[in-house]
Amino acid sequence: MAQSTAHADNITMSGGGVYSLATIGAKDVIDRAMPRVLSAIDSMRAARLQEHVHWTFSDMGCADGGTSLDLWRTVINHLRDNDARDIQIIYADQANNDFNALVKILHGLTEFDAYLPQFENVRVLESGASFYTSILPANSLDLGFSATAMHWLSTLPCRLSEHVHMVGAVGGERETFAVQAAKDWQEILLQRAREMRPGAKLVLVNFCIDEEGRHLGHTGGVNMFERFNANWQSLLDQGTIDADEYHAMTLPQYYNTVEEFSAPLLDPASEVYASGLRLSDIETAIVSCPFAEDFKKHGDAARFAKAYLPTIRTWNESTFAGALKPERSSEDRAELIEHYYGLYENQVAADPTGHGMDYVHAYMTIEKI
Ligand SMILES: C[S@@+](CC[C@H](N)C(=O)[O-])C[C@H]1O[C@@H](n2cnc3c(N)ncnc32)[C@H](O)[C@@H]1O
């Protein structure tokens, strides 16, 4: 097993609003959760109307907030039918997130259609607290939401010797990732259990490995993670990077199965179950890669390749760049990273068949009794 580096620092999304502009698919994933979120709110509404407290929602791992604007606008409109109570939404992400972009997007200073100017008595707060820690005071949260974020582990459990991602890991290395992921999932849930009021809900939309073994970028066509690895390996074979740099590139991510997500919520002996959390519902769903869908209409392979690569770069460029030796100059680094993604872009342009980053998620609702 390769040596662990025990860090998960190099995982920032692209800043300056680039994240939301390049990730139309992530917005589609969130939009698909709307009925689930509204139904979670409806199930609490009657009880909450008896109380004179404001609504408190959280959006954990929000990045620049652009992809969930429509979700929260829909939620607020839905509540405003018969409920004028104050609403506060806590947007939380890691402290190194681009909070400037978040604040500007939320407050209507960009081309995104902000909801804040449209409503009274709605407040947003921005928090740099990780979802592995406490974000809110105890017993204060009504609905916690998170999309496409909780696959980031709290720490890298080990470097993978022959792959860049756990989906390609085998044997002891795969098991090491699974153990870390189970610990992390438990921590995320216990932190939320403390924050949630009785009757509160979590709607979590997390990457998963589905019942047929499919996952992000692997739904029947070209396996995106195999491409990442083969191209990174080719840089090693050509001597462009060295063995340390090849091995330093392990994404600190884990995609749980439905069983792994469900286990602590169904086991009466678990700490999570004892905390009062119960799984109300879980289902998996695939949201098609919008760039591959677009390609079906326009048929221009070069255009597809150019549009597709930025969505990949938003979430893994910082990790690939972080694997390069610090003694490299910034020009050398930038050139190498351009070259790396250029390889993939050229491959898609040369033969676009089967390329695309379909999203594979588990959508779940969890209640605190
Ligand atoms: C792919 S983006 C998802 C953004 C948005 N929720 C969406 O679905 O479009 C993942 C986000 O999770 C954040 N993230 C990763 N680990 C985190 C942690 N421990 N606590 C809070 N946010 C985290 C990243 O910084 C990033 O902004």
Coordinates of C-alpha atoms and ligand atoms in Angstrom, one line a residue:
M1 CA 0.0 0.0 0.0
A2 CA 1.4 3.4 -0.9
Q3 CA 2.2 5.8 1.9
S4 CA -0.6 8.0 3.3
T5 CA -0.2 11.7 3.1
A6 CA -3.2 12.4 5.5
H7 CA -4.2 15.6 3.9
A8 CA -7.3 16.8 2.0
D9 CA -6.3 20.4 1.3
N10 CA -6.1 20.5 -2.4
I11 CA -9.8 20.2 -3.1
T12 CA -11.1 23.6 -3.7
M13 CA -13.7 24.2 -6.5
S14 CA -12.9 26.8 -9.1
G15 CA -13.6 30.3 -7.8
G16 CA -15.1 33.5 -9.1
G17 CA -18.4 31.9 -10.1
V18 CA -16.6 29.6 -12.6
Y19 CA -17.8 26.6 -10.6
S20 CA -21.5 27.3 -11.2
L21 CA -21.0 28.4 -14.8
A22 CA -19.2 25.2 -15.7
T23 CA -21.4 22.8 -13.8
I24 CA -24.9 22.9 -15.3
G25 CA -25.1 19.2 -14.5
A26 CA -24.7 19.9 -10.8
K27 CA -27.7 22.3 -11.0
D28 CA -29.7 19.6 -12.8
V29 CA -28.9 17.2 -9.9
I30 CA -30.1 19.8 -7.3
D31 CA -33.2 20.6 -9.3
R32 CA -34.1 16.9 -9.2
A33 CA -34.2 17.1 -5.4
M34 CA -36.8 19.9 -5.3
P35 CA -39.9 17.7 -4.7
R36 CA -38.0 15.8 -2.0
V37 CA -37.1 19.1 -0.2
L38 CA -40.6 20.5 -0.5
S39 CA -42.1 17.3 0.8
A40 CA -39.6 17.3 3.7
I41 CA -40.7 20.9 4.6
D42 CA -44.4 20.1 4.2
S43 CA -44.0 17.2 6.6
M44 CA -42.8 19.7 9.3
R45 CA -45.0 22.6 8.5
A46 CA -48.0 21.9 10.6
A47 CA -45.9 21.4 13.7
R48 CA -43.7 24.4 13.0
L49 CA -46.7 26.7 12.5
Q50 CA -47.6 26.2 16.2
E51 CA -44.2 27.6 17.1
H52 CA -43.0 31.2 17.0
V53 CA -39.5 30.5 15.7
H54 CA -38.0 31.3 12.3
W55 CA -37.0 28.6 9.8
T56 CA -33.4 27.6 9.7
F57 CA -32.0 25.8 6.7
S58 CA -28.4 24.9 5.7
D59 CA -26.7 24.3 2.4
M60 CA -23.6 22.4 3.2
G61 CA -20.8 22.3 0.7
C62 CA -22.5 25.1 -1.2
A63 CA -19.4 26.2 -3.3
D64 CA -20.4 29.5 -4.9
G65 CA -24.1 29.0 -4.2
G66 CA -25.1 29.4 -7.9
T67 CA -26.3 25.9 -8.5
S68 CA -28.8 25.9 -5.6
L69 CA -30.3 29.4 -6.1
D70 CA -33.4 28.0 -7.8
L71 CA -33.9 25.4 -5.1
W72 CA -34.0 28.0 -2.3
R73 CA -36.1 30.3 -4.4
T74 CA -38.6 27.5 -4.8
V75 CA -38.5 26.6 -1.1
I76 CA -39.1 30.3 -0.1
N77 CA -42.0 30.7 -2.6
H78 CA -43.5 27.5 -1.3
L79 CA -43.4 28.6 2.3
R80 CA -44.6 32.1 1.5
D81 CA -48.0 30.7 0.5
N82 CA -49.1 30.8 4.1
D83 CA -46.1 31.4 6.3
A84 CA -44.4 34.8 6.6
R85 CA -42.0 33.8 9.4
D86 CA -38.3 34.8 9.0
I87 CA -36.1 32.3 7.1
Q88 CA -32.4 32.0 7.5
I89 CA -30.2 30.0 5.3
I90 CA -26.7 29.1 6.4
Y91 CA -24.4 28.5 3.5
A92 CA -21.4 26.4 4.6
D93 CA -18.3 25.3 2.9
Q94 CA -14.7 24.8 3.8
A95 CA -12.9 27.9 4.9
N96 CA -10.8 28.0 1.7
N97 CA -13.9 28.1 -0.5
D98 CA -14.3 31.3 -2.6
F99 CA -16.7 33.1 -0.2
N100 CA -16.4 36.3 -2.2
A101 CA -18.0 34.6 -5.2
L102 CA -20.7 33.1 -2.9
V103 CA -21.5 36.5 -1.3
K104 CA -21.7 38.3 -4.7
I105 CA -23.9 35.6 -6.2
L106 CA -26.3 35.5 -3.3
H107 CA -26.6 39.3 -3.1
G108 CA -27.3 39.8 -6.8
L109 CA -23.9 41.3 -7.8
T110 CA -23.4 38.8 -10.7
E111 CA -25.3 37.6 -13.7
F112 CA -26.9 34.8 -11.6
D113 CA -30.6 35.4 -10.8
A114 CA -30.3 35.9 -7.0
Y115 CA -33.5 35.3 -4.9
L116 CA -32.6 37.6 -2.0
P117 CA -33.7 40.8 -3.6
Q118 CA -37.1 39.2 -4.3
F119 CA -38.1 38.4 -0.7
E120 CA -38.5 40.1 2.7
N121 CA -37.5 38.4 5.9
V122 CA -35.0 36.0 4.3
R123 CA -31.5 36.2 5.5
V124 CA -28.4 34.3 4.4
L125 CA -25.3 33.7 6.5
E126 CA -22.0 32.3 5.3
S127 CA -20.0 29.8 7.3
G128 CA -16.5 28.4 6.8
A129 CA -17.3 25.4 9.0
S130 CA -16.7 22.0 7.5
F131 CA -19.6 19.5 7.6
Y132 CA -17.2 17.3 9.7
T133 CA -17.7 19.9 12.5
S134 CA -20.6 21.6 14.1
I135 CA -22.0 24.3 11.8
L136 CA -25.0 25.5 13.9
P137 CA -25.9 25.6 17.5
A138 CA -27.5 22.5 19.0
N139 CA -31.2 22.0 18.4
S140 CA -31.6 24.8 15.8
L141 CA -31.8 23.3 12.3
D142 CA -35.0 22.6 10.5
L143 CA -33.7 21.3 7.2
G144 CA -30.2 20.5 6.2
F145 CA -29.4 20.2 2.5
S146 CA -26.3 19.1 0.8
A147 CA -25.5 18.2 -2.8
T148 CA -22.5 16.6 -4.4
A149 CA -20.2 17.4 -1.5
M150 CA -20.0 14.6 1.1
H151 CA -17.9 12.3 -1.1
W152 CA -14.9 14.5 0.0
L153 CA -13.3 12.6 2.9
S154 CA -12.0 14.4 5.9
T155 CA -8.5 13.1 5.2
L156 CA -6.7 11.0 2.7
P157 CA -6.5 7.5 4.3
C158 CA -3.7 6.3 2.0
R159 CA -2.2 7.0 -1.4
L160 CA -3.3 4.5 -4.1
S161 CA -0.5 2.7 -5.7
E162 CA -2.1 2.2 -9.1
H163 CA -5.0 4.6 -9.4
V164 CA -6.0 8.2 -8.8
H165 CA -9.5 7.4 -7.3
M166 CA -11.0 4.8 -5.0
V167 CA -13.3 3.5 -7.8
G168 CA -10.2 2.0 -9.3
A169 CA -8.7 0.8 -6.0
V170 CA -8.5 -2.8 -5.0
G171 CA -7.8 -5.0 -2.0
G172 CA -6.4 -3.5 1.2
E173 CA -6.3 0.0 -0.3
R174 CA -10.0 -0.1 -1.2
E175 CA -10.8 -1.4 2.3
T176 CA -8.7 1.4 3.9
F177 CA -10.8 4.0 2.0
A178 CA -14.0 2.2 3.0
V179 CA -13.1 2.3 6.7
Q180 CA -12.3 6.0 6.5
A181 CA -15.5 6.7 4.6
A182 CA -17.7 4.9 7.2
K183 CA -16.0 6.9 10.0
D184 CA -16.6 10.1 8.1
W185 CA -20.2 9.4 7.2
Q186 CA -20.9 8.7 10.9
E187 CA -19.2 12.0 11.9
I188 CA -21.3 14.0 9.3
L189 CA -24.5 12.4 10.7
L190 CA -23.7 12.8 14.4
Q191 CA -22.8 16.5 13.9
R192 CA -26.1 17.0 12.1
A193 CA -28.1 15.1 14.7
R194 CA -26.8 17.6 17.3
E195 CA -27.8 20.6 15.2
M196 CA -31.3 19.3 14.2
R197 CA -34.4 20.0 16.1
P198 CA -36.7 17.1 16.8
G199 CA -38.7 16.4 13.6
A200 CA -36.1 18.2 11.5
K201 CA -35.0 16.7 8.1
L202 CA -31.9 16.2 6.1
V203 CA -32.1 16.0 2.3
L204 CA -28.7 14.8 1.1
V205 CA -27.8 14.2 -2.5
N206 CA -24.5 12.4 -2.6
F207 CA -22.4 10.7 -5.3
C208 CA -22.8 6.9 -5.0
I209 CA -22.0 3.6 -6.6
D210 CA -25.4 2.4 -7.6
E211 CA -27.0 -1.0 -7.6
E212 CA -25.4 -1.8 -11.0
G213 CA -21.9 -0.6 -10.1
R214 CA -22.3 2.7 -12.0
H215 CA -20.9 5.9 -10.7
L216 CA -19.9 9.4 -11.9
G217 CA -18.5 9.2 -15.4
H218 CA -19.0 5.4 -15.6
T219 CA -22.5 4.6 -16.8
G220 CA -21.7 2.4 -19.8
G221 CA -19.4 4.4 -22.1
V222 CA -15.8 5.5 -21.5
N223 CA -14.9 5.2 -17.8
M224 CA -13.8 8.8 -17.0
F225 CA -11.7 7.7 -14.0
E226 CA -9.8 5.2 -16.1
R227 CA -9.0 8.0 -18.5
F228 CA -7.8 10.2 -15.7
N229 CA -5.5 7.4 -14.5
A230 CA -4.3 6.3 -17.9
N231 CA -3.4 9.9 -18.9
W232 CA -1.7 10.6 -15.6
Q233 CA 0.2 7.3 -15.9
S234 CA 1.2 8.3 -19.5
L235 CA 2.9 11.4 -18.0
L236 CA 4.8 9.1 -15.7
D237 CA 5.8 6.8 -18.5
Q238 CA 7.1 9.7 -20.6
G239 CA 9.0 11.1 -17.7
T240 CA 7.0 14.3 -17.5
I241 CA 6.1 13.6 -13.9
D242 CA 8.0 11.3 -11.5
A243 CA 6.7 8.4 -9.4
D244 CA 6.2 10.5 -6.3
E245 CA 4.0 12.9 -8.3
Y246 CA 2.0 10.0 -9.8
H247 CA 1.3 8.6 -6.4
A248 CA 0.6 11.9 -4.8
M249 CA -2.4 12.2 -7.0
T250 CA -5.1 10.3 -5.1
L251 CA -8.4 12.0 -4.8
P252 CA -9.6 12.0 -1.1
Q253 CA -13.1 10.9 -2.1
Y254 CA -15.3 7.9 -1.6
Y255 CA -18.5 6.9 -3.3
N256 CA -20.7 5.0 -0.9
T257 CA -23.3 2.4 -2.0
V258 CA -26.9 2.6 -0.8
E259 CA -26.0 -0.1 1.8
E260 CA -23.1 1.9 3.1
F261 CA -25.2 5.1 3.4
S262 CA -28.0 3.2 5.1
A263 CA -26.1 1.1 7.5
P264 CA -25.7 3.4 10.5
L265 CA -29.2 4.7 10.0
L266 CA -30.8 1.3 10.2
D267 CA -28.7 -0.4 12.8
P268 CA -30.3 0.0 16.3
A269 CA -26.8 -0.6 17.9
S270 CA -25.2 2.3 16.1
E271 CA -24.4 5.7 17.6
V272 CA -26.1 7.4 14.7
Y273 CA -29.3 5.5 15.4
A274 CA -29.0 6.3 19.1
S275 CA -28.7 10.0 18.1
G276 CA -32.3 9.8 16.8
L277 CA -31.6 9.8 13.1
R278 CA -33.7 7.6 10.9
L279 CA -33.6 7.0 7.2
S280 CA -37.0 7.9 5.7
D281 CA -36.1 7.2 2.1
I282 CA -33.2 6.6 -0.3
E283 CA -33.1 6.1 -4.1
T284 CA -30.4 6.3 -6.7
A285 CA -30.7 8.3 -9.9
I286 CA -28.6 9.2 -13.0
V287 CA -28.6 12.7 -14.3
S288 CA -27.2 12.8 -17.8
C289 CA -24.1 14.8 -18.7
P290 CA -25.5 18.0 -20.3
F291 CA -22.4 18.3 -22.5
A292 CA -22.9 14.8 -24.0
E293 CA -26.6 15.5 -24.4
D294 CA -25.8 18.8 -26.2
F295 CA -23.3 16.9 -28.5
K296 CA -26.1 14.6 -29.6
K297 CA -27.8 17.7 -31.0
H298 CA -24.9 19.6 -32.5
G299 CA -22.6 16.7 -33.5
D300 CA -19.4 18.8 -33.3
A301 CA -16.8 16.7 -31.5
A302 CA -14.3 19.5 -31.0
R303 CA -17.0 21.8 -29.5
F304 CA -18.1 18.9 -27.2
A305 CA -14.5 18.4 -26.0
K306 CA -14.0 22.1 -25.4
A307 CA -17.3 22.5 -23.4
Y308 CA -16.9 19.2 -21.5
L309 CA -13.4 19.5 -20.0
P310 CA -14.0 22.6 -17.9
T311 CA -16.7 20.8 -15.8
I312 CA -14.1 18.1 -14.9
R313 CA -11.4 20.7 -14.1
T314 CA -13.7 22.6 -11.6
W315 CA -13.4 19.7 -9.2
N316 CA -10.2 17.9 -9.7
E317 CA -7.6 20.4 -11.1
S318 CA -6.6 21.6 -7.7
T319 CA -5.8 18.0 -6.7
F320 CA -3.8 17.2 -9.8
A321 CA -1.9 20.5 -9.5
G322 CA -1.3 19.8 -5.8
A323 CA 0.4 16.5 -6.6
L324 CA 3.2 18.3 -8.5
K325 CA 6.4 18.9 -6.6
P326 CA 6.6 22.3 -4.9
E327 CA 10.0 23.0 -6.4
R328 CA 8.4 23.2 -9.9
S329 CA 7.9 26.8 -11.1
S330 CA 4.4 28.0 -11.4
E331 CA 4.8 28.3 -15.2
D332 CA 6.0 24.7 -15.3
R333 CA 3.0 23.6 -13.2
A334 CA 0.5 25.5 -15.3
E335 CA 1.9 24.2 -18.5
L336 CA 1.9 20.6 -17.3
I337 CA -1.7 20.8 -16.1
E338 CA -2.8 22.3 -19.4
H339 CA -1.0 19.5 -21.2
Y340 CA -2.7 16.9 -18.9
Y341 CA -6.2 18.2 -19.6
G342 CA -5.3 18.8 -23.2
L343 CA -4.7 15.0 -23.6
Y344 CA -8.2 14.3 -22.5
E345 CA -9.7 17.0 -24.6
N346 CA -7.9 15.7 -27.7
Q347 CA -9.1 12.2 -27.0
V348 CA -12.7 13.3 -26.8
A349 CA -12.4 15.4 -29.9
A350 CA -10.7 12.6 -31.8
D351 CA -13.4 10.0 -30.8
P352 CA -16.3 11.4 -28.8
T353 CA -18.2 8.1 -28.7
G354 CA -19.1 7.1 -25.1
H355 CA -17.6 10.2 -23.4
G356 CA -19.5 12.1 -20.9
M357 CA -19.8 12.7 -17.1
D358 CA -23.2 11.3 -16.2
Y359 CA -24.0 12.0 -12.5
V360 CA -24.9 9.0 -10.3
H361 CA -26.3 10.0 -7.0
A362 CA -28.1 8.7 -3.9
Y363 CA -31.0 11.0 -3.0
M364 CA -32.0 10.5 0.7
T365 CA -34.2 12.0 3.3
I366 CA -33.3 11.5 6.9
E367 CA -35.4 12.5 9.9
K368 CA -34.5 13.2 13.5
I369 CA -37.2 11.7 15.8
Ligands
LIG1 C1 -18.9 19.7 -6.3 S1 -19.0 21.0 -5.2 C2 -20.8 21.0 -4.9 C3 -21.3 22.4 -4.8 C4 -22.8 22.5 -4.8 N1 -23.4 21.9 -3.6 C5 -23.4 21.8 -6.0 O1 -24.0 20.7 -5.8 O2 -23.3 22.3 -7.1 C6 -18.4 20.3 -3.6 C7 -18.3 21.3 -2.5 O3 -18.1 20.6 -1.3 C8 -17.2 21.4 -0.5 N2 -16.6 20.6 0.5 C9 -15.7 19.6 0.5 N3 -15.4 19.1 1.7 C10 -16.2 19.9 2.6 C11 -16.3 19.9 4.0 N4 -15.6 19.1 4.7 N5 -17.1 20.8 4.5 C12 -17.9 21.6 3.8 N6 -17.8 21.7 2.4 C13 -16.9 20.8 1.8 C14 -16.2 21.8 -1.6 O4 -15.4 22.9 -1.1 C15 -17.1 22.2 -2.7 O5 -17.4 23.6 -2.6

